PDB file of C-alpha atoms in Angstrom:
ATOM      1  CA  UNK X   1     120.159  91.020 116.177  1.00 86.00           C
ATOM      2  CA  UNK X   2     116.353  91.204 116.142  1.00 90.00           C
ATOM      3  CA  UNK X   3     114.642  87.875 115.634  1.00 95.00           C
ATOM      4  CA  UNK X   4     112.398  87.139 112.674  1.00 95.00           C
ATOM      5  CA  UNK X   5     109.478  87.118 115.103  1.00 96.00           C
ATOM      6  CA  UNK X   6     110.336  90.657 116.217  1.00 97.00           C
ATOM      7  CA  UNK X   7     110.697  91.864 112.637  1.00 97.00           C
ATOM      8  CA  UNK X   8     107.312  90.411 111.752  1.00 97.00           C
ATOM      9  CA  UNK X   9     105.712  92.029 114.804  1.00 97.00           C
ATOM     10  CA  UNK X  10     107.076  95.389 113.670  1.00 98.00           C
ATOM     11  CA  UNK X  11     105.570  94.920 110.204  1.00 98.00           C
ATOM     12  CA  UNK X  12     102.207  93.867 111.644  1.00 98.00           C
ATOM     13  CA  UNK X  13     102.194  96.833 114.043  1.00 98.00           C
ATOM     14  CA  UNK X  14     103.110  99.245 111.269  1.00 98.00           C
ATOM     15  CA  UNK X  15     100.314  98.001 109.021  1.00 98.00           C
ATOM     16  CA  UNK X  16      97.829  98.338 111.892  1.00 98.00           C
ATOM     17  CA  UNK X  17      98.939 101.942 112.436  1.00 98.00           C
ATOM     18  CA  UNK X  18      98.625 102.575 108.700  1.00 98.00           C
ATOM     19  CA  UNK X  19      95.057 101.280 108.785  1.00 98.00           C
ATOM     20  CA  UNK X  20      94.244 103.903 111.423  1.00 97.00           C
ATOM     21  CA  UNK X  21      96.122 106.984 110.228  1.00 97.00           C
ATOM     22  CA  UNK X  22      97.982 108.537 107.314  1.00 97.00           C
ATOM     23  CA  UNK X  23     101.418 107.312 106.277  1.00 97.00           C
ATOM     24  CA  UNK X  24     103.013 110.705 106.962  1.00 96.00           C
ATOM     25  CA  UNK X  25     101.686 110.854 110.528  1.00 97.00           C
ATOM     26  CA  UNK X  26     103.278 107.545 111.557  1.00 98.00           C
ATOM     27  CA  UNK X  27     106.476 108.184 113.519  1.00 98.00           C
ATOM     28  CA  UNK X  28     109.327 105.864 114.430  1.00 98.00           C
ATOM     29  CA  UNK X  29     108.388 106.338 118.087  1.00 98.00           C
ATOM     30  CA  UNK X  30     104.803 105.225 117.439  1.00 98.00           C
ATOM     31  CA  UNK X  31     105.983 102.155 115.505  1.00 98.00           C
ATOM     32  CA  UNK X  32     108.365 101.190 118.310  1.00 98.00           C
ATOM     33  CA  UNK X  33     105.662 101.667 120.950  1.00 98.00           C
ATOM     34  CA  UNK X  34     103.078  99.665 118.981  1.00 98.00           C
ATOM     35  CA  UNK X  35     105.639  96.892 118.434  1.00 97.00           C
ATOM     36  CA  UNK X  36     106.781  96.919 122.086  1.00 97.00           C
ATOM     37  CA  UNK X  37     110.416  97.415 121.122  1.00 97.00           C
ATOM     38  CA  UNK X  38     112.965 100.154 121.648  1.00 97.00           C
ATOM     39  CA  UNK X  39     114.031 102.529 118.903  1.00 97.00           C
ATOM     40  CA  UNK X  40     117.377 100.739 118.822  1.00 97.00           C
ATOM     41  CA  UNK X  41     115.678  97.435 117.982  1.00 98.00           C
ATOM     42  CA  UNK X  42     113.476  99.156 115.386  1.00 98.00           C
ATOM     43  CA  UNK X  43     116.575 100.661 113.768  1.00 97.00           C
ATOM     44  CA  UNK X  44     118.364  97.316 113.805  1.00 97.00           C
ATOM     45  CA  UNK X  45     115.340  95.721 112.144  1.00 97.00           C
ATOM     46  CA  UNK X  46     114.563  98.194 109.344  1.00 97.00           C
ATOM     47  CA  UNK X  47     116.195 101.224 107.767  1.00 96.00           C
ATOM     48  CA  UNK X  48     112.999 103.226 107.243  1.00 96.00           C
ATOM     49  CA  UNK X  49     109.219 103.160 106.955  1.00 97.00           C
ATOM     50  CA  UNK X  50     109.525 102.350 103.255  1.00 97.00           C
ATOM     51  CA  UNK X  51     111.744  99.425 104.239  1.00 97.00           C
ATOM     52  CA  UNK X  52     109.000  98.132 106.536  1.00 98.00           C
ATOM     53  CA  UNK X  53     106.516  98.468 103.685  1.00 97.00           C
ATOM     54  CA  UNK X  54     108.898  96.487 101.511  1.00 97.00           C
ATOM     55  CA  UNK X  55     108.946  93.714 104.107  1.00 97.00           C
ATOM     56  CA  UNK X  56     105.140  93.647 104.115  1.00 98.00           C
ATOM     57  CA  UNK X  57     105.053  93.362 100.325  1.00 97.00           C
ATOM     58  CA  UNK X  58     107.579  90.526 100.525  1.00 97.00           C
ATOM     59  CA  UNK X  59     105.346  88.706 103.029  1.00 97.00           C
ATOM     60  CA  UNK X  60     102.406  88.965 100.624  1.00 97.00           C
ATOM     61  CA  UNK X  61     104.626  87.728  97.788  1.00 97.00           C
ATOM     62  CA  UNK X  62     105.573  84.647  99.779  1.00 97.00           C
ATOM     63  CA  UNK X  63     101.949  83.850 100.625  1.00 96.00           C
ATOM     64  CA  UNK X  64     100.947  84.063  96.963  1.00 96.00           C
ATOM     65  CA  UNK X  65     103.914  81.936  95.858  1.00 95.00           C
ATOM     66  CA  UNK X  66     103.039  79.289  98.444  1.00 94.00           C
ATOM     67  CA  UNK X  67      99.445  79.250  97.169  1.00 90.00           C
ATOM     68  CA  UNK X  68     100.348  78.642  93.508  1.00 82.00           C
ATOM     69  CA  UNK X  69      97.602  76.565  91.882  1.00 74.00           C
ATOM     70  CA  UNK X  70      99.090  73.606  90.005  1.00 75.00           C
ATOM     71  CA  UNK X  71      95.751  73.086  88.256  1.00 71.00           C
ATOM     72  CA  UNK X  72      96.379  76.328  86.331  1.00 74.00           C
ATOM     73  CA  UNK X  73      99.520  75.004  84.632  1.00 73.00           C
ATOM     74  CA  UNK X  74      97.582  73.936  81.529  1.00 73.00           C
ATOM     75  CA  UNK X  75      95.969  77.357  81.139  1.00 79.00           C
ATOM     76  CA  UNK X  76      97.332  80.202  79.033  1.00 80.00           C
ATOM     77  CA  UNK X  77      99.759  82.782  80.438  1.00 82.00           C
ATOM     78  CA  UNK X  78      97.088  85.489  80.782  1.00 84.00           C
ATOM     79  CA  UNK X  79      94.727  83.149  82.658  1.00 88.00           C
ATOM     80  CA  UNK X  80      97.536  82.027  84.982  1.00 89.00           C
ATOM     81  CA  UNK X  81      98.529  85.602  85.753  1.00 91.00           C
ATOM     82  CA  UNK X  82      94.894  86.563  86.319  1.00 93.00           C
ATOM     83  CA  UNK X  83      94.611  83.769  88.907  1.00 93.00           C
ATOM     84  CA  UNK X  84      97.850  84.815  90.628  1.00 95.00           C
ATOM     85  CA  UNK X  85      96.848  88.475  90.905  1.00 96.00           C
ATOM     86  CA  UNK X  86      93.367  87.638  92.188  1.00 95.00           C
ATOM     87  CA  UNK X  87      95.032  85.457  94.828  1.00 95.00           C
ATOM     88  CA  UNK X  88      97.204  88.442  95.732  1.00 97.00           C
ATOM     89  CA  UNK X  89      94.115  90.602  96.237  1.00 97.00           C
ATOM     90  CA  UNK X  90      92.674  87.917  98.512  1.00 96.00           C
ATOM     91  CA  UNK X  91      95.741  88.153 100.756  1.00 97.00           C
ATOM     92  CA  UNK X  92      95.624  91.950 100.672  1.00 97.00           C
ATOM     93  CA  UNK X  93      91.960  92.031 101.710  1.00 96.00           C
ATOM     94  CA  UNK X  94      92.618  92.297 105.486  1.00 97.00           C
ATOM     95  CA  UNK X  95      94.713  95.416 104.811  1.00 97.00           C
ATOM     96  CA  UNK X  96      92.225  97.463 102.783  1.00 97.00           C
ATOM     97  CA  UNK X  97      92.170 100.398 105.208  1.00 97.00           C
ATOM     98  CA  UNK X  98      95.978 100.555 105.291  1.00 98.00           C
ATOM     99  CA  UNK X  99      96.166 100.393 101.506  1.00 97.00           C
ATOM    100  CA  UNK X 100      93.687 103.259 101.177  1.00 97.00           C
ATOM    101  CA  UNK X 101      95.994 105.432 103.302  1.00 97.00           C
ATOM    102  CA  UNK X 102      98.945 104.238 101.225  1.00 96.00           C
ATOM    103  CA  UNK X 103      97.083 105.193  98.036  1.00 95.00           C
ATOM    104  CA  UNK X 104      96.456 108.668  99.445  1.00 96.00           C
ATOM    105  CA  UNK X 105     100.160 109.052 100.287  1.00 96.00           C
ATOM    106  CA  UNK X 106     101.195 108.043  96.760  1.00 95.00           C
ATOM    107  CA  UNK X 107      98.761 110.509  95.197  1.00 93.00           C
ATOM    108  CA  UNK X 108     100.033 113.279  97.479  1.00 94.00           C
ATOM    109  CA  UNK X 109     103.725 112.706  96.753  1.00 93.00           C
ATOM    110  CA  UNK X 110     105.168 111.735  93.347  1.00 90.00           C
ATOM    111  CA  UNK X 111     108.520 111.011  95.013  1.00 92.00           C
ATOM    112  CA  UNK X 112     106.931 108.546  97.388  1.00 94.00           C
ATOM    113  CA  UNK X 113     105.086 107.049  94.436  1.00 93.00           C
ATOM    114  CA  UNK X 114     108.438 106.264  92.802  1.00 93.00           C
ATOM    115  CA  UNK X 115     109.541 104.420  95.938  1.00 94.00           C
ATOM    116  CA  UNK X 116     106.360 102.354  95.877  1.00 94.00           C
ATOM    117  CA  UNK X 117     106.876 101.716  92.157  1.00 93.00           C
ATOM    118  CA  UNK X 118     110.330 100.301  92.889  1.00 93.00           C
ATOM    119  CA  UNK X 119     109.021  97.924  95.563  1.00 95.00           C
ATOM    120  CA  UNK X 120     106.005  96.930  93.481  1.00 95.00           C
ATOM    121  CA  UNK X 121     108.084  96.196  90.377  1.00 94.00           C
ATOM    122  CA  UNK X 122     110.147  93.626  92.254  1.00 94.00           C
ATOM    123  CA  UNK X 123     106.929  92.112  93.596  1.00 96.00           C
ATOM    124  CA  UNK X 124     105.406  91.894  90.102  1.00 95.00           C
ATOM    125  CA  UNK X 125     108.550  90.138  88.905  1.00 94.00           C
ATOM    126  CA  UNK X 126     107.770  87.376  91.419  1.00 95.00           C
ATOM    127  CA  UNK X 127     104.099  87.330  90.439  1.00 94.00           C
ATOM    128  CA  UNK X 128     105.112  86.734  86.828  1.00 92.00           C
ATOM    129  CA  UNK X 129     107.362  83.900  87.961  1.00 91.00           C
ATOM    130  CA  UNK X 130     104.486  82.440  89.973  1.00 92.00           C
ATOM    131  CA  UNK X 131     102.426  82.430  86.769  1.00 89.00           C
ATOM    132  CA  UNK X 132     105.242  80.606  84.973  1.00 87.00           C
ATOM    133  CA  UNK X 133     106.329  83.690  83.012  1.00 85.00           C
ATOM    134  CA  UNK X 134     110.109  84.166  83.171  1.00 82.00           C
ATOM    135  CA  UNK X 135     111.435  87.155  81.211  1.00 82.00           C
ATOM    136  CA  UNK X 136     114.847  88.646  80.530  1.00 83.00           C
ATOM    137  CA  UNK X 137     116.458  91.844  79.325  1.00 81.00           C
ATOM    138  CA  UNK X 138     114.422  94.669  77.837  1.00 79.00           C
ATOM    139  CA  UNK X 139     111.304  92.506  77.777  1.00 80.00           C
ATOM    140  CA  UNK X 140     111.549  91.847  81.520  1.00 85.00           C
ATOM    141  CA  UNK X 141     111.991  95.520  82.414  1.00 86.00           C
ATOM    142  CA  UNK X 142     109.171  96.662  80.162  1.00 84.00           C
ATOM    143  CA  UNK X 143     106.641  94.008  81.128  1.00 87.00           C
ATOM    144  CA  UNK X 144     107.382  94.220  84.844  1.00 90.00           C
ATOM    145  CA  UNK X 145     106.971  97.996  84.976  1.00 89.00           C
ATOM    146  CA  UNK X 146     103.849  97.928  82.794  1.00 90.00           C
ATOM    147  CA  UNK X 147     102.328  95.268  85.041  1.00 93.00           C
ATOM    148  CA  UNK X 148     103.191  97.329  88.120  1.00 94.00           C
ATOM    149  CA  UNK X 149     101.352 100.378  86.784  1.00 93.00           C
ATOM    150  CA  UNK X 150      98.444  98.254  85.577  1.00 94.00           C
ATOM    151  CA  UNK X 151      98.014  96.420  88.861  1.00 95.00           C
ATOM    152  CA  UNK X 152      98.076  99.703  90.782  1.00 94.00           C
ATOM    153  CA  UNK X 153      95.119 100.870  88.687  1.00 94.00           C
ATOM    154  CA  UNK X 154      93.289  97.608  89.369  1.00 96.00           C
ATOM    155  CA  UNK X 155      94.043  98.037  93.068  1.00 96.00           C
ATOM    156  CA  UNK X 156      92.298 101.418  93.054  1.00 95.00           C
ATOM    157  CA  UNK X 157      89.156  99.814  91.611  1.00 96.00           C
ATOM    158  CA  UNK X 158      89.370  96.999  94.143  1.00 97.00           C
ATOM    159  CA  UNK X 159      89.689  99.417  97.080  1.00 96.00           C
ATOM    160  CA  UNK X 160      86.405 101.111  96.140  1.00 94.00           C
ATOM    161  CA  UNK X 161      84.399  97.983  95.288  1.00 94.00           C
ATOM    162  CA  UNK X 162      81.864  96.813  97.863  1.00 91.00           C
ATOM    163  CA  UNK X 163      80.443  93.818  95.965  1.00 93.00           C
ATOM    164  CA  UNK X 164      82.003  90.662  97.427  1.00 90.00           C
ATOM    165  CA  UNK X 165      81.848  89.038  94.002  1.00 93.00           C
ATOM    166  CA  UNK X 166      84.285  91.733  92.795  1.00 94.00           C
ATOM    167  CA  UNK X 167      82.908  92.013  89.231  1.00 96.00           C
ATOM    168  CA  UNK X 168      84.433  95.481  88.656  1.00 96.00           C
ATOM    169  CA  UNK X 169      87.823  94.355  89.934  1.00 96.00           C
ATOM    170  CA  UNK X 170      87.862  91.232  87.791  1.00 96.00           C
ATOM    171  CA  UNK X 171      86.767  93.213  84.736  1.00 96.00           C
ATOM    172  CA  UNK X 172      89.520  95.801  85.341  1.00 96.00           C
ATOM    173  CA  UNK X 173      92.127  93.076  85.824  1.00 95.00           C
ATOM    174  CA  UNK X 174      91.033  91.209  82.703  1.00 93.00           C
ATOM    175  CA  UNK X 175      91.129  94.402  80.620  1.00 93.00           C
ATOM    176  CA  UNK X 176      94.568  95.296  81.972  1.00 92.00           C
ATOM    177  CA  UNK X 177      95.978  91.885  81.063  1.00 91.00           C
ATOM    178  CA  UNK X 178      94.411  91.962  77.586  1.00 87.00           C
ATOM    179  CA  UNK X 179      95.965  95.370  76.973  1.00 84.00           C
ATOM    180  CA  UNK X 180      99.204  93.962  78.370  1.00 76.00           C
ATOM    181  CA  UNK X 181      99.236  91.268  75.709  1.00 74.00           C
ATOM    182  CA  UNK X 182      99.145  93.944  73.005  1.00 70.00           C
ATOM    183  CA  UNK X 183     101.886  95.903  74.764  1.00 62.00           C
ATOM    184  CA  UNK X 184     103.997  92.769  75.116  1.00 60.00           C
ATOM    185  CA  UNK X 185     103.817  92.212  71.373  1.00 62.00           C
ATOM    186  CA  UNK X 186     105.065  95.778  70.819  1.00 60.00           C
ATOM    187  CA  UNK X 187     107.976  95.159  73.200  1.00 51.00           C
ATOM    188  CA  UNK X 188     108.862  92.017  71.247  1.00 53.00           C
ATOM    189  CA  UNK X 189     108.891  93.986  67.990  1.00 60.00           C
ATOM    190  CA  UNK X 190     111.078  96.711  69.531  1.00 55.00           C
ATOM    191  CA  UNK X 191     113.475  94.121  70.889  1.00 50.00           C
ATOM    192  CA  UNK X 192     113.790  92.493  67.466  1.00 59.00           C
ATOM    193  CA  UNK X 193     114.565  95.870  65.875  1.00 61.00           C
ATOM    194  CA  UNK X 194     117.164  96.582  68.551  1.00 54.00           C
ATOM    195  CA  UNK X 195     118.793  93.144  68.421  1.00 58.00           C
ATOM    196  CA  UNK X 196     121.260  93.923  65.581  1.00 64.00           C
ATOM    197  CA  UNK X 197     122.287  97.157  67.315  1.00 57.00           C
ATOM    198  CA  UNK X 198     122.721  95.444  70.702  1.00 48.00           C
ATOM    199  CA  UNK X 199     124.690  92.619  69.081  1.00 59.00           C
ATOM    200  CA  UNK X 200     127.007  95.156  67.455  1.00 65.00           C
ATOM    201  CA  UNK X 201     127.485  96.981  70.779  1.00 62.00           C
ATOM    202  CA  UNK X 202     128.390  93.711  72.512  1.00 59.00           C
ATOM    203  CA  UNK X 203     130.895  92.912  69.763  1.00 67.00           C
ATOM    204  CA  UNK X 204     132.483  96.346  70.164  1.00 69.00           C
ATOM    205  CA  UNK X 205     132.746  95.909  73.943  1.00 64.00           C
ATOM    206  CA  UNK X 206     134.280  92.479  73.468  1.00 65.00           C
ATOM    207  CA  UNK X 207     136.808  93.919  71.015  1.00 64.00           C
ATOM    208  CA  UNK X 208     137.815  96.663  73.458  1.00 60.00           C
ATOM    209  CA  UNK X 209     138.301  94.115  76.240  1.00 58.00           C
ATOM    210  CA  UNK X 210     140.489  91.960  73.996  1.00 61.00           C
ATOM    211  CA  UNK X 211     142.639  94.943  73.044  1.00 59.00           C
ATOM    212  CA  UNK X 212     143.184  95.724  76.716  1.00 58.00           C
ATOM    213  CA  UNK X 213     144.506  92.206  77.426  1.00 56.00           C
ATOM    214  CA  UNK X 214     148.343  92.121  77.533  1.00 53.00           C
ATOM    215  CA  UNK X 215     149.916  90.078  74.756  1.00 49.00           C
ATOM    216  CA  UNK X 216     152.330  87.246  75.468  1.00 48.00           C
ATOM    217  CA  UNK X 217     155.151  89.388  74.126  1.00 44.00           C
ATOM    218  CA  UNK X 218     154.299  92.366  76.359  1.00 46.00           C
ATOM    219  CA  UNK X 219     153.977  90.175  79.428  1.00 44.00           C
ATOM    220  CA  UNK X 220     157.267  88.403  78.838  1.00 45.00           C
ATOM    221  CA  UNK X 221     155.891  85.495  76.829  1.00 43.00           C
ATOM    222  CA  UNK X 222     154.747  82.136  78.035  1.00 36.00           C
ATOM    223  CA  UNK X 223     158.299  80.701  77.573  1.00 33.00           C
ATOM    224  CA  UNK X 224     160.062  83.389  79.617  1.00 25.00           C
ATOM    225  CA  UNK X 225     162.187  81.802  82.351  1.00 29.00           C
ATOM    226  CA  UNK X 226     164.217  83.142  85.240  1.00 23.00           C
TER     227      UNK X 226
END
């Protein structure tokens, strides 16, 4: 089995290649060569290029989670999430060139964009948790996916901004989160309207399960003896 050190070297090598060329032009052979491993080790380490990207995103997640600012605990949810996402951009900064090529690949292929959406949604779930925002059910799905789309738009602004103070990026992020608050309220209203229906559905499922359970009489009864 490949070691964690080898897996990390593969991710680092892949991101370096992505900073130099398009996503589509990167081959398994070039990743293996850049990582100084055989194709067998590459295959044992990751299933695909998208899997390697997923590992990179997970690495960034872990860095942000480890950097959580305890001083932000007294702030509001929007302020905490703003701080978390700005921290994420700080850790992404060394990979700007690679992310530009990734952006181009997403814009060129809707199917690939869906794969990135899937990876990013899981990442945003962790970013919400880092900001102390734990969600469940319909609310979790809606907020996580909305945040994924919103952060991708902010990322595009960030990739083009040259000012080190990042005023455009911060303005875009702040606007996205303010709009997100309004959207979150709409999700809450929808969930409240759906609650009676969902409760009824759960009761119906529970009733069907109970009817499928064998009765004592059908199963021989609890007092049946041999």
